[in-house]
Short mmCIF file of C-alpha atoms in Angstrom, two decimals:
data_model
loop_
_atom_site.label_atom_id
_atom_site.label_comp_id
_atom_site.label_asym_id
_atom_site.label_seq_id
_atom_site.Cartn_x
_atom_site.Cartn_y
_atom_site.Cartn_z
CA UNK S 1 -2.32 19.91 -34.55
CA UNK S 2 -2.27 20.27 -30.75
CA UNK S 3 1.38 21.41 -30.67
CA UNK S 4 0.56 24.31 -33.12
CA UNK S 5 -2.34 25.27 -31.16
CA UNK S 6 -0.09 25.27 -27.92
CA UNK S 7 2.71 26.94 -28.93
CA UNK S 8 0.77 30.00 -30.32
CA UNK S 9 -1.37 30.04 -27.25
CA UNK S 10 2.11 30.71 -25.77
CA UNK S 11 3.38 33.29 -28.24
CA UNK S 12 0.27 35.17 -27.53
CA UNK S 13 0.75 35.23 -23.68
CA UNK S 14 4.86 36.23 -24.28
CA UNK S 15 3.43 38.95 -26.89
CA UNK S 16 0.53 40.16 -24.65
CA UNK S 17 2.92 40.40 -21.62
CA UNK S 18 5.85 42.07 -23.92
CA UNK S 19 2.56 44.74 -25.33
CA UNK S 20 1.33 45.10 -21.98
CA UNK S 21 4.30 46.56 -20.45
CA UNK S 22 6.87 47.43 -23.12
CA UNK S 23 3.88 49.08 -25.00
CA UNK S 24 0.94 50.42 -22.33
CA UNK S 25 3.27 50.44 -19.58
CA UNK S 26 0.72 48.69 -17.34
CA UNK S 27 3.08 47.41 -14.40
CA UNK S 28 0.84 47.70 -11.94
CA UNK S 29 -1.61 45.06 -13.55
CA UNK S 30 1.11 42.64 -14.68
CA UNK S 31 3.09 42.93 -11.69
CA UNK S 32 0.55 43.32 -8.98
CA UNK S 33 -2.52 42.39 -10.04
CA UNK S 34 -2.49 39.80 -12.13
CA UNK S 35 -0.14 37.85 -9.59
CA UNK S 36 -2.53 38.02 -6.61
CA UNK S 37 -5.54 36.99 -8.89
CA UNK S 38 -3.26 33.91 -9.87
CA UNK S 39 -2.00 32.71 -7.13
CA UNK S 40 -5.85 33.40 -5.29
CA UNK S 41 -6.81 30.78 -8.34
CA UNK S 42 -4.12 28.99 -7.59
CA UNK S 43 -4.63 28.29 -3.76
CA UNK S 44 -8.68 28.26 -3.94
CA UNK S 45 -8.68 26.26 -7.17
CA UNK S 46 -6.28 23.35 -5.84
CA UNK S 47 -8.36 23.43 -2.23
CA UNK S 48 -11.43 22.95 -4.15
CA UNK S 49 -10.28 20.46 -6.39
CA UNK S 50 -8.72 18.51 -3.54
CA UNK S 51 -12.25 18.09 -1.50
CA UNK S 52 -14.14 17.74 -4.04
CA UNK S 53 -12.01 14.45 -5.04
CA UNK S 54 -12.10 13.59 -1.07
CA UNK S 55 -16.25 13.97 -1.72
CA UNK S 56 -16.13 10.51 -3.66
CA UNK S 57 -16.38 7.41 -1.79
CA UNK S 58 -14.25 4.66 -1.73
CA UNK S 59 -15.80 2.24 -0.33
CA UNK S 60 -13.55 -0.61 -1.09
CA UNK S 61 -9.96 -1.17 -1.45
CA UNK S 62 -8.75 -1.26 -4.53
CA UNK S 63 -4.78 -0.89 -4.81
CA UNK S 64 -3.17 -1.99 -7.85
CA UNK S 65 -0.81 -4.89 -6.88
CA UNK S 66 2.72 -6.15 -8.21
CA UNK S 67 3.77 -8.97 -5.45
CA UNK S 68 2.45 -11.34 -3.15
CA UNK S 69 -0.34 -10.48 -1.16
CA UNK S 70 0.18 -10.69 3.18
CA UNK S 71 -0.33 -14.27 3.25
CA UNK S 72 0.56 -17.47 5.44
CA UNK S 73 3.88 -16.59 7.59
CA UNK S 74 6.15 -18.84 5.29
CA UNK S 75 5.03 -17.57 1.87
CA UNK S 76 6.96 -13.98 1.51
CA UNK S 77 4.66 -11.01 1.51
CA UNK S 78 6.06 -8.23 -0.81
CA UNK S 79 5.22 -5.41 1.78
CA UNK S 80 6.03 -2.15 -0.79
CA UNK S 81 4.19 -3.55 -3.68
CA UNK S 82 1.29 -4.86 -2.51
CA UNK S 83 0.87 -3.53 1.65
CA UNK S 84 -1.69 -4.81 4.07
CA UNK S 85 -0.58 -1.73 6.44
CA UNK S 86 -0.49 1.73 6.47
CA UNK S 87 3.43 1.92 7.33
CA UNK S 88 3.34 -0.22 4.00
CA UNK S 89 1.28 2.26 1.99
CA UNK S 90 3.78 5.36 3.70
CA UNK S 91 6.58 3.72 2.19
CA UNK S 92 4.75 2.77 -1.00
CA UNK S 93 3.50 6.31 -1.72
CA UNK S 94 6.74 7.83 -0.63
CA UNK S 95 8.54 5.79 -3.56
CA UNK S 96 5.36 6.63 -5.59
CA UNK S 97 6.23 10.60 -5.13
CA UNK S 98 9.49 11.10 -4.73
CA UNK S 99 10.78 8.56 -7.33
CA UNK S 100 8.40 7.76 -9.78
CA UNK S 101 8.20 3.69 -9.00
CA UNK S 102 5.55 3.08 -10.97
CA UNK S 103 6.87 4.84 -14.14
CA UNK S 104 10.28 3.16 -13.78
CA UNK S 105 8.27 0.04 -15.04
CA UNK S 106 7.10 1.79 -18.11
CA UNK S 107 8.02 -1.11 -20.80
CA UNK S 108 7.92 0.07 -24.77
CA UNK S 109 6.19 -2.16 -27.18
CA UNK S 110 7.24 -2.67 -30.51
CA UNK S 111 5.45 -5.29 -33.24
CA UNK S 112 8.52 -6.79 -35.48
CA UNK S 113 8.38 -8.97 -37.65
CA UNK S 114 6.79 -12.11 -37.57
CA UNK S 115 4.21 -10.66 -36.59
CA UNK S 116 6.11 -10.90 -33.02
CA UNK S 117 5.22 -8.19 -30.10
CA UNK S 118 8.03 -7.34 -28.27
CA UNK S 119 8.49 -5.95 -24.93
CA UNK S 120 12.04 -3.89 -24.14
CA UNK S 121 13.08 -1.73 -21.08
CA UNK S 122 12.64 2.30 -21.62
CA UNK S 123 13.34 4.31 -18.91
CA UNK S 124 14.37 7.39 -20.57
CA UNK S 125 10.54 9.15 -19.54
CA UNK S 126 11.60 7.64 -15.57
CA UNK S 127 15.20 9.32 -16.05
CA UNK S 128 13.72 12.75 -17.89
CA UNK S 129 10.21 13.16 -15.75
CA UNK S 130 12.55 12.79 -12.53
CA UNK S 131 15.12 15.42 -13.68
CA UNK S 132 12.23 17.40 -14.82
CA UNK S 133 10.35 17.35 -11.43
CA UNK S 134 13.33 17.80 -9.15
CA UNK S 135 14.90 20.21 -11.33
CA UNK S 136 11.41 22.22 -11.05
CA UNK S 137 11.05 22.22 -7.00
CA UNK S 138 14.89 22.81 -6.39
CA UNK S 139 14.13 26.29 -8.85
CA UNK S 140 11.36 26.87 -7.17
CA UNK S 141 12.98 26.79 -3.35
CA UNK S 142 15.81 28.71 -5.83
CA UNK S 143 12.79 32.23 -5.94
CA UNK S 144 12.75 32.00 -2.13
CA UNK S 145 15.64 34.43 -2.44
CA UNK S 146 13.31 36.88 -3.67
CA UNK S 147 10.20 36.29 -1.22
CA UNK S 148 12.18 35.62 2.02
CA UNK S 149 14.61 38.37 4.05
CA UNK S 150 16.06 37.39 5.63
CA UNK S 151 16.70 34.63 2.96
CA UNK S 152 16.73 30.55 4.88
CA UNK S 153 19.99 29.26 4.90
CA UNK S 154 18.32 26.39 2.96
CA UNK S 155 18.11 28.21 -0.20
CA UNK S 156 21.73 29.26 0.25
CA UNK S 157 22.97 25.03 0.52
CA UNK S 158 20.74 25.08 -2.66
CA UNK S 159 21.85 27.59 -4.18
CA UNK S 160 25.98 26.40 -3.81
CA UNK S 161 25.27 22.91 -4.47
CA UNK S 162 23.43 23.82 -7.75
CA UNK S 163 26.03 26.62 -8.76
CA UNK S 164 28.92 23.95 -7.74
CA UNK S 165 30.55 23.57 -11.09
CA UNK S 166 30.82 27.81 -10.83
CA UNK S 167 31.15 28.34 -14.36
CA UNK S 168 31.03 31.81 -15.20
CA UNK S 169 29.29 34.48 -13.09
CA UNK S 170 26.81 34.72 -12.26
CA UNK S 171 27.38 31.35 -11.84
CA UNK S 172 25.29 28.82 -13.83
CA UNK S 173 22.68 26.79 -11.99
CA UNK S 174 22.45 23.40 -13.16
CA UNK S 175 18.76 22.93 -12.45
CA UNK S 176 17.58 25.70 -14.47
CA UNK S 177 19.45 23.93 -17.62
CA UNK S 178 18.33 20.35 -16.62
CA UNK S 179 14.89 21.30 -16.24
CA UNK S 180 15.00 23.03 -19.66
CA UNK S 181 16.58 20.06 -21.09
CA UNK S 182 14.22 17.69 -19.45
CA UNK S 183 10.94 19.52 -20.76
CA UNK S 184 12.26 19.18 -24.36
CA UNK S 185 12.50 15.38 -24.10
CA UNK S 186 9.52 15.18 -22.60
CA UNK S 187 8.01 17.48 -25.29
CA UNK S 188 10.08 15.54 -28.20
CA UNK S 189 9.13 12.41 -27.25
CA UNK S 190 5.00 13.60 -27.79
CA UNK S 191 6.28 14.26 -31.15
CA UNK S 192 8.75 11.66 -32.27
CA UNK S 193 7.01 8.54 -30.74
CA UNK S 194 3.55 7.46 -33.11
CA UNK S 195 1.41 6.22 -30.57
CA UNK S 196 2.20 9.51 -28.05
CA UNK S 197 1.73 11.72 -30.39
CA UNK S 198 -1.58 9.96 -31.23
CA UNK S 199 -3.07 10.50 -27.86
CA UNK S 200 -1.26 13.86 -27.04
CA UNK S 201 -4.01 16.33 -26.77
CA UNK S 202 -3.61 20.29 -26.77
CA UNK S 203 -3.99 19.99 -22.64
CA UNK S 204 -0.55 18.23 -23.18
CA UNK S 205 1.43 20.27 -25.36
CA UNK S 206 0.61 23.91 -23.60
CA UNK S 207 2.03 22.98 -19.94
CA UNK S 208 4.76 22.07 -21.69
CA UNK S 209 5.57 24.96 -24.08
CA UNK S 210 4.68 26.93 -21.29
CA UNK S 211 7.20 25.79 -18.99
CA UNK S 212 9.92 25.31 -21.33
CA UNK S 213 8.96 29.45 -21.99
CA UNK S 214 8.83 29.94 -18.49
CA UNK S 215 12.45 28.04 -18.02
CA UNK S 216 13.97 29.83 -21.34
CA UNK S 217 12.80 33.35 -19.71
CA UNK S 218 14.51 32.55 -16.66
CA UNK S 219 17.89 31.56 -18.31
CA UNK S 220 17.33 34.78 -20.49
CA UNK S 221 16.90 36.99 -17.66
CA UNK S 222 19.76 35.74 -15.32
CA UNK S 223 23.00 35.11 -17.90
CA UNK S 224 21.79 37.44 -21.28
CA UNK S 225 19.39 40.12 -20.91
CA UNK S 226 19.98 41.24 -17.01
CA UNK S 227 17.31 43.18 -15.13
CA UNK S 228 17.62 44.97 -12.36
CA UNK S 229 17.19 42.17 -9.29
CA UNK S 230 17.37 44.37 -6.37
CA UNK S 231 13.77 46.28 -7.78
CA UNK S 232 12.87 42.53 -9.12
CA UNK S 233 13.07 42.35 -5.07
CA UNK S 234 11.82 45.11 -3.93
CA UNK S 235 8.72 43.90 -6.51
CA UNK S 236 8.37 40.57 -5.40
CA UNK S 237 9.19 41.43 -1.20
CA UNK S 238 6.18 44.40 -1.82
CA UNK S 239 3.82 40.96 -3.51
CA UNK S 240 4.97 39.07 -0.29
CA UNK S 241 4.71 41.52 2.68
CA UNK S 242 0.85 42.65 0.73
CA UNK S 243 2.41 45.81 0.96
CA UNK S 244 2.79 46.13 -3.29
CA UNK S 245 5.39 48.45 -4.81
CA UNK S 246 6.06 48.97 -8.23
CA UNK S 247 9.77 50.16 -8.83
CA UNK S 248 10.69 51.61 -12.15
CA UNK S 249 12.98 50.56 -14.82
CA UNK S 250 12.77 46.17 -14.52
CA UNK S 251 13.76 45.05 -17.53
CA UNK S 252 10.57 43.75 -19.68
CA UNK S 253 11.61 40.39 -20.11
CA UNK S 254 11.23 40.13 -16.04
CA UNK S 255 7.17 40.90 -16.54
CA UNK S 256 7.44 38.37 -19.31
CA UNK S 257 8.17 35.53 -17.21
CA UNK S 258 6.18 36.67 -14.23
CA UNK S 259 3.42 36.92 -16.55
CA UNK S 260 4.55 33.01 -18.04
CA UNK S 261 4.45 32.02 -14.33
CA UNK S 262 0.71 33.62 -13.75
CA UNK S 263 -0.68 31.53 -16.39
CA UNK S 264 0.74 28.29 -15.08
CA UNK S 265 -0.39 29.31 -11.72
CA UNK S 266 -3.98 30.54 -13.06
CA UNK S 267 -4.23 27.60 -15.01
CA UNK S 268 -2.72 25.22 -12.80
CA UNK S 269 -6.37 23.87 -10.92
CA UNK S 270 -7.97 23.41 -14.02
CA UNK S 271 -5.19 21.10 -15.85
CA UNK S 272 -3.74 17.96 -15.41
CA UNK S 273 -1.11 19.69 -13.74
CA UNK S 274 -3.67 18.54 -10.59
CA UNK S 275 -1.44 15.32 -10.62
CA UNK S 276 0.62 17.32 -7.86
CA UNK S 277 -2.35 16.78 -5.37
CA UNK S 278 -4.35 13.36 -7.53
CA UNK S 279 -0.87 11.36 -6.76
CA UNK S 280 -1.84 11.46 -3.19
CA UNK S 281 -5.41 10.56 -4.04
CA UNK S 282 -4.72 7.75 -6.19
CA UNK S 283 -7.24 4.98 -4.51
CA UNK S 284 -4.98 2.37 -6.70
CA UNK S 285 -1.70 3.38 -4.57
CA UNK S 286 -2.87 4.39 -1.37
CA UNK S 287 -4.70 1.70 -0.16
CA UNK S 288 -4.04 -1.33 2.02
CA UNK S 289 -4.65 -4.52 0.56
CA UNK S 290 -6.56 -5.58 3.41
CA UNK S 291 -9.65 -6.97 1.64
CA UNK S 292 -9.15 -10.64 3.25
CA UNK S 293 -8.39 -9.02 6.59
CA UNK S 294 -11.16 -6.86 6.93
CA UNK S 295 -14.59 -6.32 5.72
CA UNK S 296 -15.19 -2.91 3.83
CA UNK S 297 -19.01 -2.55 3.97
CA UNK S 298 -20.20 -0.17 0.93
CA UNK S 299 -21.62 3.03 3.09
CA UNK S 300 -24.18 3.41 0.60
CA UNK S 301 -25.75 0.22 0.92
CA UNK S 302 -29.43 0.48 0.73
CA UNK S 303 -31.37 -0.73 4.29
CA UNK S 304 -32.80 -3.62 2.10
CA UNK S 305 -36.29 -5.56 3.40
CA UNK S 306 -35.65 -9.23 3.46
CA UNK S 307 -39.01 -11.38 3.76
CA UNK S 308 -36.94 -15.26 5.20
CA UNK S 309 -38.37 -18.06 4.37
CA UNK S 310 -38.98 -18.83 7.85
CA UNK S 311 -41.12 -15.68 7.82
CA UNK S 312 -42.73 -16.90 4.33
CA UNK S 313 -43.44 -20.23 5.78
CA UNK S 314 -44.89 -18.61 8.80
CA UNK S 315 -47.71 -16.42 6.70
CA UNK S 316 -48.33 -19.44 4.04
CA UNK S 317 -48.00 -22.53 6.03
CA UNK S 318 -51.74 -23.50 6.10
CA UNK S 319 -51.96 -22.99 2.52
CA UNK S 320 -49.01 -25.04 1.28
CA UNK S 321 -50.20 -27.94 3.93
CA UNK S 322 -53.37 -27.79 1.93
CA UNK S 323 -51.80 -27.64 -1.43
CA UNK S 324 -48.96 -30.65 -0.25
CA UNK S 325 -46.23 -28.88 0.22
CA UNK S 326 -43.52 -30.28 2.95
CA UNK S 327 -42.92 -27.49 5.53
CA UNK S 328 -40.14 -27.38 7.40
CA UNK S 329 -42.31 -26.30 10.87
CA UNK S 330 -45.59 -28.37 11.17
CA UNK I 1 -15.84 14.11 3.05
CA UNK I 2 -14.42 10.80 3.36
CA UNK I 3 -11.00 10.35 5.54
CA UNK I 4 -11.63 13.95 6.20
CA UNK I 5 -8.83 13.94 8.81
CA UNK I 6 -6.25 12.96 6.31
CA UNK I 7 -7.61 15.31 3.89
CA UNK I 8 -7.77 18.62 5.81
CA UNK I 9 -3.75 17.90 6.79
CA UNK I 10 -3.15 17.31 3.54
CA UNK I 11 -4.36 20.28 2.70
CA UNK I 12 -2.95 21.98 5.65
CA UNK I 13 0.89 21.01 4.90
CA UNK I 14 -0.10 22.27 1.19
CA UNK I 15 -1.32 25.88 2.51
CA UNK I 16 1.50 25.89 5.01
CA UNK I 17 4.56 25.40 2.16
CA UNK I 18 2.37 27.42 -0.79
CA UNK I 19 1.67 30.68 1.55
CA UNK I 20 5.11 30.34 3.26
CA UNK I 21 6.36 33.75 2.01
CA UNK I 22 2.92 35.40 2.96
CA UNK I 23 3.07 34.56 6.64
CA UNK I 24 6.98 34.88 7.04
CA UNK I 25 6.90 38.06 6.46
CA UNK I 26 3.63 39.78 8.10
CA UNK I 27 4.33 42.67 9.39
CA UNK I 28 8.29 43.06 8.66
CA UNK I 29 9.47 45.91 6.54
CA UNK I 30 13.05 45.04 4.51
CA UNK I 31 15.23 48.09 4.44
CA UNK I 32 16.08 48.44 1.14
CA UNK I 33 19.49 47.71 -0.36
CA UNK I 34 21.10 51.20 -0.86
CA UNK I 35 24.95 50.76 -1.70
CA UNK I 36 27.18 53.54 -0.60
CA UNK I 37 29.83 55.46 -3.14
CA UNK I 38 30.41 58.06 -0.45
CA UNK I 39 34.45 56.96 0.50
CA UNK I 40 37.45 59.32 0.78
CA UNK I 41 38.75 57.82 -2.93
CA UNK I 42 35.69 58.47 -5.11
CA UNK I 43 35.06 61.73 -3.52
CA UNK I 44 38.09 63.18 -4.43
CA UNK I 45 37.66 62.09 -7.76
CA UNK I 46 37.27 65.11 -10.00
CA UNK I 47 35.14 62.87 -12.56
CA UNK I 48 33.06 60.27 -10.52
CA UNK I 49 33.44 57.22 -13.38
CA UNK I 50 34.00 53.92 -12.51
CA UNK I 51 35.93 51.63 -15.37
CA UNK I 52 32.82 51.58 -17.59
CA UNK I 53 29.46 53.33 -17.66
CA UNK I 54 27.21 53.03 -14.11
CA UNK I 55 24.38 50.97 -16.26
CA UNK I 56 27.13 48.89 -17.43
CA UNK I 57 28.92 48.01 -14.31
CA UNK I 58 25.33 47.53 -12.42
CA UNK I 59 24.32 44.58 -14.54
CA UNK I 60 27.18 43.14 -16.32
CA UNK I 61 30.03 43.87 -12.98
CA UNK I 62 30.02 40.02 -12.40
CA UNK I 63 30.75 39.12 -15.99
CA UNK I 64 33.51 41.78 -15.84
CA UNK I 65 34.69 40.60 -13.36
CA UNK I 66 34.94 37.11 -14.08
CA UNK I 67 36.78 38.33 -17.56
CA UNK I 68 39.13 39.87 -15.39
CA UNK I 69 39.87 36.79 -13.05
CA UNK I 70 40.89 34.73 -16.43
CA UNK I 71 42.57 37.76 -18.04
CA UNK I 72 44.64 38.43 -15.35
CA UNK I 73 45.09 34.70 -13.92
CA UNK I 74 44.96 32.70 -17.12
CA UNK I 75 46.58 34.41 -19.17
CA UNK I 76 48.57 37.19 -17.42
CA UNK I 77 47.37 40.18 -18.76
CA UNK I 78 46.64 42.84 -16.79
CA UNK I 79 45.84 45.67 -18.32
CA UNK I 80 41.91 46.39 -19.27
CA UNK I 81 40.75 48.41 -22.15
CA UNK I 82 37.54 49.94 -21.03
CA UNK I 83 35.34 51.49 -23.70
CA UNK I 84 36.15 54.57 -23.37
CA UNK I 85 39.87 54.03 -24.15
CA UNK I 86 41.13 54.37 -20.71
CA UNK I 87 43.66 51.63 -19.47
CA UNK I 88 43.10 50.00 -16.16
CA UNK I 89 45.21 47.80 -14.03
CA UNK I 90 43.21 44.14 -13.79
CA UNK I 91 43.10 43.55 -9.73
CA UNK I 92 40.03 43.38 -7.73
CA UNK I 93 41.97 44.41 -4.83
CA UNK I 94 43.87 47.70 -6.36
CA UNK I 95 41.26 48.29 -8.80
CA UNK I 96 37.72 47.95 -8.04
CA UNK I 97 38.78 48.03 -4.02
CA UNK I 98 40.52 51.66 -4.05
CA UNK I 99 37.80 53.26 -4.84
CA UNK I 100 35.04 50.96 -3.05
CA UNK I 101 36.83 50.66 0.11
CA UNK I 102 33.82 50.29 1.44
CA UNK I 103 32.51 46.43 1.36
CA UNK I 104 30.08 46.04 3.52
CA UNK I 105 27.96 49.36 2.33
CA UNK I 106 28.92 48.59 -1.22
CA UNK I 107 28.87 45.17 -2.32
CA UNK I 108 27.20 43.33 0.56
CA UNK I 109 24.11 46.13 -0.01
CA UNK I 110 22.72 44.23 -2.99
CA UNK I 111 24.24 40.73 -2.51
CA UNK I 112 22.97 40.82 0.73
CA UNK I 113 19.12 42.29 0.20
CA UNK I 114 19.61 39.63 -3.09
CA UNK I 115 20.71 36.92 -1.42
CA UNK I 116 24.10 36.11 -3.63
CA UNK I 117 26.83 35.18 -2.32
CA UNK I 118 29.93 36.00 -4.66
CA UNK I 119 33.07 33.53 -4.10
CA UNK I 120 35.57 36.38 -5.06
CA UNK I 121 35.90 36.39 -1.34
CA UNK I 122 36.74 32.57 -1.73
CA UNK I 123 40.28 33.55 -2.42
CA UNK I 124 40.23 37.38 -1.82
CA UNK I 125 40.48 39.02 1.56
CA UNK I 126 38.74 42.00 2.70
CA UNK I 127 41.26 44.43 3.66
CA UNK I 128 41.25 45.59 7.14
CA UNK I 129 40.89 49.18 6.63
CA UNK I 130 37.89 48.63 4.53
CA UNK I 131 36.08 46.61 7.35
CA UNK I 132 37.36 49.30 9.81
CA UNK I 133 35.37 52.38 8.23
CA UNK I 134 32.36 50.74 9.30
#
């Protein structure tokens, strides 16, 4: 089973990050080197993957349409679902990214009895995958506390808005928990729901054990098992100013999730985790639908040599005369 | 590459936010945070302790302190147990502040080189002879 496979995959990484420093002691590769090889993969991998997508023609437009195509003035022309400009496609793509639109259709399908197929509303993968995305980039404009000095006053907003509630101290960060909540639906729902789990693959289950990992290690480190955060600074300010410094005596569990993060970032190019950059790629959403406005020629068309039939008639005329057949030129 | 404009600002904006703590801080050297214990109170002290052991107070001093907010505001008691036996009077400001009269070298060391900002200071003030020393 895929989840199996996954979570051990992940056990392995926590164990082989928990050996490599609790044991050997090797901080210097797992928190210096193996964080500028990752994020080197990282950038580099998602560059490449990027042009080589942009390498593929697209020679027509294809968008994927749910309204009325820009038509005569008096029938309405549904501008965000199906756009003939690129203001249109803007605003389409910008609902596309930032709120899921398309998802927010998802529909479940159930066969009852009858046989009858049913159609009902689910939006609980809209409502989770949104709380699981934001949560994600608010925590990770959160770590520009530890990368920044001085720190952008944006990450302080953040960082009060999120800790509003200010249970406890340090105070709790709602994202952090939301995010971890949100990547157990979404990993519950591979399990619980027949057809998912059907087509869930290992590439499916390991993100998300590895981000719910990376997410529990976080919550670990900053209300249980507390490391030392101004050398977790000095660490991470040493990664960002390439000037690396290794201070003694972080807590393990810190090169645990560092480690965690690596992996994601390492492995990050090579997943579907390349949604990030394909949602902007998507030929089906960020096209006009144009095709009756303008003609898309196909830049691969092959020069082809036509013989006409005037040309034909021209080279054979004397023949068909012969033979009785009408010409058009005498 | 097709729309190869589009693409290479794509990519651009991507490089630009992913690389953002690379570039921001080429060439700038962070002093680091090195909280002061050096005032008139503690060096007098014949035993330098502070209510519990150093390793203690440096990662659990929040939690602490937050125990002592609802100990002493909640439910009125003021008087802290530490683990070695000794009793303590629960108050940030004759407390933890008689000793580490010194605020901005002390606390704001860390929180600020961490970036936290603690809302004790929400309701607290910072006595003037503490923001005097320095």
């Amino acid at each position: 089973m895929g989840a199996l496979l996954s979570l051990s995959v992940v056990i392995v990484l926590v164990l082989i990050a928990l050996a490599g420093v609790g044991g050997a002691d090797l901080t210097l590769l797992f928190g210096v080197v193996i964080p500028y090889l990752a994020v080197a993969t990282f950038l580099a991998g998602v560059v490449y993957r990027v042009v080589k997508w942009a390498r593929s023609p697209v020679p027509f437009h294809i968008p994927t349409t749910c309204g009325q195509q820009k038509s005569l003035p008096w029938i309405k022309h549904s501008r965000l679902e199906n756009p003939s400009s690129t203001i249109g496609v803007i605003g389409r793509m910008a609902l596309e990214v930032l709120l899921f639109r398309s998802l927010f259709r998802n529909l479940k399908t159930e066969l009852r009895e009858g046989p009858r197929l049913v159609y009902g509303s689910d939006k609980w993968l809209w409502l989770a995958g949104l709380v699981f995305h934001w949560s994600f980039l608010i925590v990770l404009i959160r770590h520009l506390r530890f990368f920044t000095h001085p720190v952008p006053s944006l990450v302080f907003l953040i960082d009060s808005v999120d800790g509003f509630l200010q249970i406890g101290s340090p105070h709790l960060l709602m994202t952090g928990l939301l995010l971890l909540l949100a990547v157990t639906y979404l990993f519950l729902r591979r399990v619980f729901i027949p057809q998912v789990r059907y087509i869930s693959l290992p590439a499916d289950y390991f993100p998300l054990f590895l981000i719910m990992a990376i997410a529990a290690s976080g919550i670990l480190m900053r209300y249980f098992y507390k490391v030392d955060i101004v050398k977790v600074k000095e660490l991470t300010m040493g990664l960002a100013s390439l000037n690396p410094t290794v201070p003694e005596g972080i807590g393990t569990i810190f090169y645990v999730h560092l480690f965690l993060i690596c992996t994601l970032f390492a492995y990050f190019p090579f997943s579907k985790l390349m949604h990030m950059g394909g949602v902007f790629l998507s030929p089906t959403r960020n096209l006009t639908n144009n095709s009756r406005m303008e003609r898309h020629v196909n830049p691969w068309n092959y020069p082809v040599k036509v013989h006409t039939y005037e040309e034909y008639e021209e080279e054979f005329r004397e023949k068909m005369k012969q033979a009785g057949i009408p010409v058009e030129k005498e | 590459m097709y729309d190869g404009g589009k693409i290479i600002l794509g990519i651009a904006v991507f490089l630009a936010f992913a690389t953002f703590p690379f570039y921001s801080n080429m060439g700038r050297t962070v002093p680091k945070a090195e909280p002061k214990i050096d005032t008139p109170v503690i060096q007098q002290m014949e035993e330098k302790e502070c209510v519990e052991p150093k390793e203690f107070m440096r990662a659990e001093h929040m939690k602490l302190l937050n125990e002592w907010r609802d100990s002493a505001l909640r439910d009125a008691r003021r008087v802290y147990v530490s683990s070695r036996g000794k009793r303590y009077d629960i108050s940030l400001q004759n407390t933890c502040m008689k000793c580490h009269s010194n605020k901005s070298k002390f606390c704001d060391e860390c929180h600020g080189y961490a970036a936290v900002k603690p809302y004790c200071w929400d309701c607290h003030f910072v006595k003037e002879e503490a923001r005097d020393e320095h």
